[in-house]
């Protein structure tokens, strides 16, 4: 059975013009899960973080025994498809558009450029698979730093060519909840317009009247100009501040309410997004900084 899974993973990767692992990824700095996927584990005191090379996705952040990042129960951890959960990259496209849903950054292996006990730097550059759908000269660098009291992430996009290109970016972040009934999300939501994508075929612009958000139905909402959400979970007795300090200007709230297979009552997506396309001239760069900071309620 495991051999079949590994064969499936190899075929999926080969189709996308990537190898299963780079030379750097095969170094002693990486671990391998039971399904054959490589990841890096960071440690700092009582905190740990796991970052998978497939998709460059952070799948775990534990502090004082509390897990803050969710991976869905239906996620495939064998490489047969992108990992459903974690801090998942949507790049160079967010949602549907000219290329595949959410772009390609979550589909392929990132390379380990450097790693220490508490920090890893991953890079993504063009290959045959990416060039078939998006023939641009880019370099993405994603740095994850595990500090004493927080987890820092930095997404750096460079245009290493001469011609300008446009892109969108997001961290499709899944966070654990003890139960949706125990959760409220605060921030600068009140009075802001948002796109409610659950209404009609194209969605509907609405105005948020609440100061704190609770979820009791299926959610897919784009809040432009909101980038300071705080998740407060009375079941955990914890708050998690999503601190978007550069680049990430918008927030998307998503939850497949009622879908037991996805484990809807165990997570919420509070996504850090740059919704409006960015035009990056040759030689220019863009940075998105996001920090996760837990605290007691």
mmCIF file of N, CA, C and O in Angstrom, residues 4 35 290:
data_model
loop_
_atom_site.group_PDB
_atom_site.id
_atom_site.type_symbol
_atom_site.label_atom_id
_atom_site.label_comp_id
_atom_site.label_asym_id
_atom_site.label_seq_id
_atom_site.Cartn_x
_atom_site.Cartn_y
_atom_site.Cartn_z
ATOM 1 N N UNK A 4 2.416 1.867 -3.323
ATOM 2 C CA UNK A 4 1.469 2.468 -4.268
ATOM 3 C C UNK A 4 1.344 3.959 -4.035
ATOM 4 O O UNK A 4 1.259 4.756 -4.977
ATOM 5 N N UNK A 35 4.556 8.959 5.215
ATOM 6 C CA UNK A 35 4.131 8.827 3.823
ATOM 7 C C UNK A 35 5.241 9.200 2.839
ATOM 8 O O UNK A 35 5.029 9.189 1.629
ATOM 9 N N UNK A 290 4.116 38.277 8.265
ATOM 10 C CA UNK A 290 3.007 37.849 9.124
ATOM 11 C C UNK A 290 3.569 37.127 10.342
ATOM 12 O O UNK A 290 4.412 36.237 10.204
#
